[in-house]
PDB file of C-alpha atoms in Angstrom:
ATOM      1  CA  UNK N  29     -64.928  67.632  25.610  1.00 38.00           C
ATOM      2  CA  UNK N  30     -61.040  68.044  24.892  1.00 40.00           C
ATOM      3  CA  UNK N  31     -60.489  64.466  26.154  1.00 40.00           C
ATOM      4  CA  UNK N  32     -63.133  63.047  24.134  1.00 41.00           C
ATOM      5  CA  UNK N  33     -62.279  65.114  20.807  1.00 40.00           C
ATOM      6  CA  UNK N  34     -58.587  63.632  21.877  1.00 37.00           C
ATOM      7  CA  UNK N  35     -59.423  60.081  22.076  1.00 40.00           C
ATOM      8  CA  UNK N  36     -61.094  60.864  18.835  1.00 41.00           C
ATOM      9  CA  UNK N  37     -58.469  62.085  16.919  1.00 41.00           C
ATOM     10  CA  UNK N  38     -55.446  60.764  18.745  1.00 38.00           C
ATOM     11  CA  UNK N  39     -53.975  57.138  19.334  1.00 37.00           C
ATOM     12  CA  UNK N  40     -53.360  56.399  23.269  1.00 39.00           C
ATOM     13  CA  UNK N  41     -49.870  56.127  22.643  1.00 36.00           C
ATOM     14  CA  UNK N  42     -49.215  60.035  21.613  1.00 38.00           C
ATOM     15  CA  UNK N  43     -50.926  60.522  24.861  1.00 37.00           C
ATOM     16  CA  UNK N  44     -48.878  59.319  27.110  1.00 36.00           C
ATOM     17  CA  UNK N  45     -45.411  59.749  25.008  1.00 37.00           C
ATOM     18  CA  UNK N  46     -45.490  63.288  24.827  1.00 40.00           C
ATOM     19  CA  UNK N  47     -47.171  66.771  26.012  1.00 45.00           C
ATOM     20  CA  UNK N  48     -49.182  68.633  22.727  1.00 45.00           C
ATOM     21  CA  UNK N  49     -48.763  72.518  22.565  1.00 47.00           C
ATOM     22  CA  UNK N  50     -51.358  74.334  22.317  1.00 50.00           C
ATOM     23  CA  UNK N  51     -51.814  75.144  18.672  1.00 49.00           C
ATOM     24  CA  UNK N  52     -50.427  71.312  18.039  1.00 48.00           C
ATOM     25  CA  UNK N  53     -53.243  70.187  20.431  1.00 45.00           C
ATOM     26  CA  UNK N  54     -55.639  72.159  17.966  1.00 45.00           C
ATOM     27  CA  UNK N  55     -54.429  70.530  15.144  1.00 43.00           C
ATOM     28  CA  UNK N  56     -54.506  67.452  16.376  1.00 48.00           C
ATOM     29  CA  UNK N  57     -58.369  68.075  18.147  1.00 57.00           C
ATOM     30  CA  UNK N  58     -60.133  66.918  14.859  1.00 71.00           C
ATOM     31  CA  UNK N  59     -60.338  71.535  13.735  1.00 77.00           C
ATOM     32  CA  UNK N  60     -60.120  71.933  10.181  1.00 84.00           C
ATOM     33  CA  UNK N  61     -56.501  73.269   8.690  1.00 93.00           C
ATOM     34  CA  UNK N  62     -58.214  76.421   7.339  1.00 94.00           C
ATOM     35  CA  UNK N  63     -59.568  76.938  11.022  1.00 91.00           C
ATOM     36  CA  UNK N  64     -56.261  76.227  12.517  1.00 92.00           C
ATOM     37  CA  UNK N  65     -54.788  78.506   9.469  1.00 94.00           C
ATOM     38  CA  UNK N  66     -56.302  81.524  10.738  1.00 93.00           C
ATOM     39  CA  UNK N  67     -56.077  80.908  14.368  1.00 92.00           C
ATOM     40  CA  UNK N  68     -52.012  80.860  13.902  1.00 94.00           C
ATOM     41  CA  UNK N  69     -51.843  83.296  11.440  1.00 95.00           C
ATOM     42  CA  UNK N  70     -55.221  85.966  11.501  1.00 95.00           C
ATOM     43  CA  UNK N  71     -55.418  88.392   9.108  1.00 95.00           C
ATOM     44  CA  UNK N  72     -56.154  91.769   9.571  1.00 97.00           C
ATOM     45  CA  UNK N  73     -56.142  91.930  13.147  1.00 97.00           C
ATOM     46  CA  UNK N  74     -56.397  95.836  14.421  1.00 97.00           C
ATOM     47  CA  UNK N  75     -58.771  98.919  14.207  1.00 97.00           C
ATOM     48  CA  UNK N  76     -59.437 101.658  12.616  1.00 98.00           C
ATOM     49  CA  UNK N  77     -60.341 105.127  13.559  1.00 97.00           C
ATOM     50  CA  UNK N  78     -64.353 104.844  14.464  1.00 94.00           C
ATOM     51  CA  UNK N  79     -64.902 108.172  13.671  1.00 95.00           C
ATOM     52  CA  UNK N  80     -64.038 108.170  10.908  1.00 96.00           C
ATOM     53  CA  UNK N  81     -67.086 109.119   8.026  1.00 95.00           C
ATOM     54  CA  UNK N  82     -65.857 106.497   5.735  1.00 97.00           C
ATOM     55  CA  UNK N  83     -65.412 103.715   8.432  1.00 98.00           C
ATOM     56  CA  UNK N  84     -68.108 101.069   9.740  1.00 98.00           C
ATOM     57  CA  UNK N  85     -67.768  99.532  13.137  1.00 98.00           C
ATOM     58  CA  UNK N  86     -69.500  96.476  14.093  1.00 97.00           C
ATOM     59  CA  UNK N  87     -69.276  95.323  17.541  1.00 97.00           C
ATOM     60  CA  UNK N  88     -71.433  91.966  18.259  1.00 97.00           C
ATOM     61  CA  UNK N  89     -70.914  89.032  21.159  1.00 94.00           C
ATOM     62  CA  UNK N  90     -72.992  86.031  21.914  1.00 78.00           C
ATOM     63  CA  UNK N  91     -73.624  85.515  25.721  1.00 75.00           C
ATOM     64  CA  UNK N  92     -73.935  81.869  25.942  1.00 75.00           C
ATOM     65  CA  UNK N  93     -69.901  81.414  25.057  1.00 78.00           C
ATOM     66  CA  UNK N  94     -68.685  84.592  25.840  1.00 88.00           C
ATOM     67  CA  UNK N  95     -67.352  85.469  21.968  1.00 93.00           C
ATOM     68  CA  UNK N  96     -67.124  89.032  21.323  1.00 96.00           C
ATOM     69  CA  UNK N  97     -66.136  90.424  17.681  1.00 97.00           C
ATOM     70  CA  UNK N  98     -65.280  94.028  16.042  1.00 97.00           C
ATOM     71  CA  UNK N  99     -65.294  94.430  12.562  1.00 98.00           C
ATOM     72  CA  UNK N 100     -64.385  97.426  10.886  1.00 98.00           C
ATOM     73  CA  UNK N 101     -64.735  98.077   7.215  1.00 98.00           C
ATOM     74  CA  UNK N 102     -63.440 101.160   5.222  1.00 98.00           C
ATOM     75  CA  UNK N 103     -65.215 101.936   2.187  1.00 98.00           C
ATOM     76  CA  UNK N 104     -63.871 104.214  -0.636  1.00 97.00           C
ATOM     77  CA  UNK N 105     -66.036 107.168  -2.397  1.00 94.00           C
ATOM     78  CA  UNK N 106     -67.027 104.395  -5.210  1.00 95.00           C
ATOM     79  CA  UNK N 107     -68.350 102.031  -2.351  1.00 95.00           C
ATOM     80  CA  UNK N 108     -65.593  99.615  -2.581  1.00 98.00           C
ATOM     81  CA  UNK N 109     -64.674  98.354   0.725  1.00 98.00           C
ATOM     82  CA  UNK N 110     -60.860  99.000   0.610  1.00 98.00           C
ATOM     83  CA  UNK N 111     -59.882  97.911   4.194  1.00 98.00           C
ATOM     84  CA  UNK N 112     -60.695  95.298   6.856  1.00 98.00           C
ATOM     85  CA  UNK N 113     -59.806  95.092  10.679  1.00 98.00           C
ATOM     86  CA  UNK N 114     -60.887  92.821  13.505  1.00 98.00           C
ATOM     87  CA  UNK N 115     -60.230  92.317  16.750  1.00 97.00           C
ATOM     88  CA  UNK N 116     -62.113  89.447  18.207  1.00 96.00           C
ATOM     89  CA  UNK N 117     -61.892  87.785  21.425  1.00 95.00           C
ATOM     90  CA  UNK N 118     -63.067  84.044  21.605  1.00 92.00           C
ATOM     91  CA  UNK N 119     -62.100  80.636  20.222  1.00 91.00           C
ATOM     92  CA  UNK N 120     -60.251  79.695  17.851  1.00 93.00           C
ATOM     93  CA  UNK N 121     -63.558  79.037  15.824  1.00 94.00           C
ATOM     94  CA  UNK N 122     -64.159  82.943  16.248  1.00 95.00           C
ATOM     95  CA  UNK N 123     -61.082  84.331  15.541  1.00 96.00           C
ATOM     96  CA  UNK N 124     -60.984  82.109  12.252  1.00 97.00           C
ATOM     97  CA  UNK N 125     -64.126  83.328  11.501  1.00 97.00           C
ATOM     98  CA  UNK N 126     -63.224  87.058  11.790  1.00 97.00           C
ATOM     99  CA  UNK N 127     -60.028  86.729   9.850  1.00 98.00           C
ATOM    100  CA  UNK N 128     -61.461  84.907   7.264  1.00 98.00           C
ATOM    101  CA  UNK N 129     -64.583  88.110   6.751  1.00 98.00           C
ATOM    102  CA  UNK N 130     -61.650  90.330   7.128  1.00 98.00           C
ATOM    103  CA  UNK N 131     -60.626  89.015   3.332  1.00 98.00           C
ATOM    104  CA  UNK N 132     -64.049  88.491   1.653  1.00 98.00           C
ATOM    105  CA  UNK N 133     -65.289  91.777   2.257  1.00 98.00           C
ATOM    106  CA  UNK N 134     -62.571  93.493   0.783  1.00 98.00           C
ATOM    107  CA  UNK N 135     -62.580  94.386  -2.876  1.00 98.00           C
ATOM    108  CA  UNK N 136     -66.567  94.221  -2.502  1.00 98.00           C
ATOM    109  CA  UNK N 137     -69.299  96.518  -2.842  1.00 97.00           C
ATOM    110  CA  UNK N 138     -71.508  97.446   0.436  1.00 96.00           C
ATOM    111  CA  UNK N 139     -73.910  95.365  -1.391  1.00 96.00           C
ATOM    112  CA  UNK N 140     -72.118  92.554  -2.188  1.00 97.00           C
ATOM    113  CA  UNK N 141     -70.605  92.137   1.480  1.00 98.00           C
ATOM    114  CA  UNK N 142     -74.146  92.262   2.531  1.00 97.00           C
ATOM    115  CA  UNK N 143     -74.507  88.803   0.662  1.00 97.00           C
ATOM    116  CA  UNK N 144     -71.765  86.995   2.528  1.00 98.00           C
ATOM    117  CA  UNK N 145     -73.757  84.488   4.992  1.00 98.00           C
ATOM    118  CA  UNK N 146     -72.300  82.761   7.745  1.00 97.00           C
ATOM    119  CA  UNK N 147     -73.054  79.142   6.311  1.00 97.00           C
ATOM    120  CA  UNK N 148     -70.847  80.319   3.373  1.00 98.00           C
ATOM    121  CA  UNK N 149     -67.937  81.114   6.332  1.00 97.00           C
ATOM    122  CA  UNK N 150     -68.849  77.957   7.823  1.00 97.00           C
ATOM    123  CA  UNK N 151     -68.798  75.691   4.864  1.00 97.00           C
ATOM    124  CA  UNK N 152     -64.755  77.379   4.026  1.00 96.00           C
ATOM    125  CA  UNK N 153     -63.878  76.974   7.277  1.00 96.00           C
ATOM    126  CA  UNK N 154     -65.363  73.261   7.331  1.00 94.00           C
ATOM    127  CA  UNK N 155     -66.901  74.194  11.460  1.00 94.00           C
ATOM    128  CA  UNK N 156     -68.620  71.471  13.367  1.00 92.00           C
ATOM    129  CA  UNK N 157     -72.184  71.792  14.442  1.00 92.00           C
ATOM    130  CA  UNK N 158     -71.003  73.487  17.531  1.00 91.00           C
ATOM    131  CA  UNK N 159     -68.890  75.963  16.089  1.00 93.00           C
ATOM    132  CA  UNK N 160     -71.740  77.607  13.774  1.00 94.00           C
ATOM    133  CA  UNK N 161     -72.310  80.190  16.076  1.00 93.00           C
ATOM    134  CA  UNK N 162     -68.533  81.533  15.412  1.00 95.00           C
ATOM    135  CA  UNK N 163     -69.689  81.531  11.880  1.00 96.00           C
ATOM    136  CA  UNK N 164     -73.008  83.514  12.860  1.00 96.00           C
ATOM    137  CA  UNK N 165     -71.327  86.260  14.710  1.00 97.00           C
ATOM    138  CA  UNK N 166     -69.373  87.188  11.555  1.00 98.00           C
ATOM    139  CA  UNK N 167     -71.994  87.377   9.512  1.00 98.00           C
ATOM    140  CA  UNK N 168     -73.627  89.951  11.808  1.00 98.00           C
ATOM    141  CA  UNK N 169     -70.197  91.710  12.345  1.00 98.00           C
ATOM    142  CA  UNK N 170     -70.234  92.184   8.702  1.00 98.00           C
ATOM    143  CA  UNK N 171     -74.138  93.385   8.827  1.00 98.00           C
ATOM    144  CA  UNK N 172     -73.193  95.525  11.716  1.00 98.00           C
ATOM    145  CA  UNK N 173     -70.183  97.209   9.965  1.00 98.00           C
ATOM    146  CA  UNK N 174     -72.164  98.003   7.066  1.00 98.00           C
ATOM    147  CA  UNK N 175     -75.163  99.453   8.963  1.00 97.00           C
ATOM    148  CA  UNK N 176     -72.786 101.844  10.805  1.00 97.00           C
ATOM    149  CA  UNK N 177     -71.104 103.078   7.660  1.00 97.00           C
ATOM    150  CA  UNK N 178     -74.497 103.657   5.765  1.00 96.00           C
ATOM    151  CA  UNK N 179     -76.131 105.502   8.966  1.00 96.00           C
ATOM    152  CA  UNK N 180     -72.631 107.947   8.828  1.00 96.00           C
ATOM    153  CA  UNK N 181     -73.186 108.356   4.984  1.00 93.00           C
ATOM    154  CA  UNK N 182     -76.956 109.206   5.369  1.00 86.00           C
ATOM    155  CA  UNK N 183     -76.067 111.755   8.153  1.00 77.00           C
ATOM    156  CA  UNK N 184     -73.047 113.156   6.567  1.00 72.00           C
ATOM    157  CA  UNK N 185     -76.494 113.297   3.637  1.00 64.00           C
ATOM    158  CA  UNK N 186     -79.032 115.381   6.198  1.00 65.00           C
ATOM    159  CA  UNK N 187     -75.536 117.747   7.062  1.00 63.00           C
ATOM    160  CA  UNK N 188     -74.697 118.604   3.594  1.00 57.00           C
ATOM    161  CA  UNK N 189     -78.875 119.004   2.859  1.00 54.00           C
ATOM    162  CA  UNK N 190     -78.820 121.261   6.163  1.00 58.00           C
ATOM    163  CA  UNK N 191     -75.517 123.305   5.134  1.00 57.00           C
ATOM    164  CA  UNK N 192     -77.187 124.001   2.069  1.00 57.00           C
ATOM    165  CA  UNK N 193     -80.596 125.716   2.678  1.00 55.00           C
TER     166      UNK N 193
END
């Protein structure tokens, strides 16, 4: 598939003049700047204490390629999301992907990071057909996140109901 994307994307003659790096060969394999962007340079890469009541972890993989992506979100008493981490391992398609929901959840609502789809990823990150699974796996990294925060918010609810009777 390399060779092919290669022959592609690249005359014979860089071929056979010179070796390609590995991000260079990435470049030059026909992967969108954006994608290429935020496999050089990912934002928000780490984690975040899982314990943590105001702190969503969402940890989802896809079999069939082997990608697997954490997402944590931390989310202020207003319901802001104030923080981001992930920590992804996969292509560069997947890491891109992460990085990129890493800066569109932040500054939103729980709500309104509920609305970011992967074919809106996709689209920013311009991914071929076969990449749209990279794109998929951040969307439910995102859903996952969120589902863990509200489930520690609606039993941090059913302890402060319970304290009180």
């Amino acid at each position: 598939m390399a060779a092919t994307a290669a022959k592609n994307c690249l005359s014979p003659l860089a071929l056979l003049t010179r070796r390609l790096s590995a991000p260079e060969f990435i470049t030059q394999s026909c992967y969108h700047q954006k994608v290429v962007d935020h496999y050089e340079n990912p934002r928000n890469v780490g984690s975040m204490d899982k314990s943590s009541k105001n702190v969503g972890t969402g940890l989802v993989g896809a079999p069939a390629c082997g990608d697997v992506m954490k997402l944590q979100i931390k989310v202020d008493d207003q319901g802001k999301i104030v923080d981001a981490k992930f920590k992804t391992f996969g292509c560069g398609s997947a890491i891109a992907s992460s990085s990129l929901a890493t800066e569109w959840v932040k500054g939103k609502t729980v709500d309104e990071a509920l609305a970011i789809k992967n074919t809106d990823i996709a689209k920013e990150l311009s991914l071929p057909p076969v990449k749209l699974h990279c794109s998929m796996l951040a969307e439910d990294a995102i859903k996952a996140a969120l589902a863990d925060y509200r489930l520690k918010q609606h039993d941090n609810h059913q302890e402060a109901v319970g304290a009180s009777n």
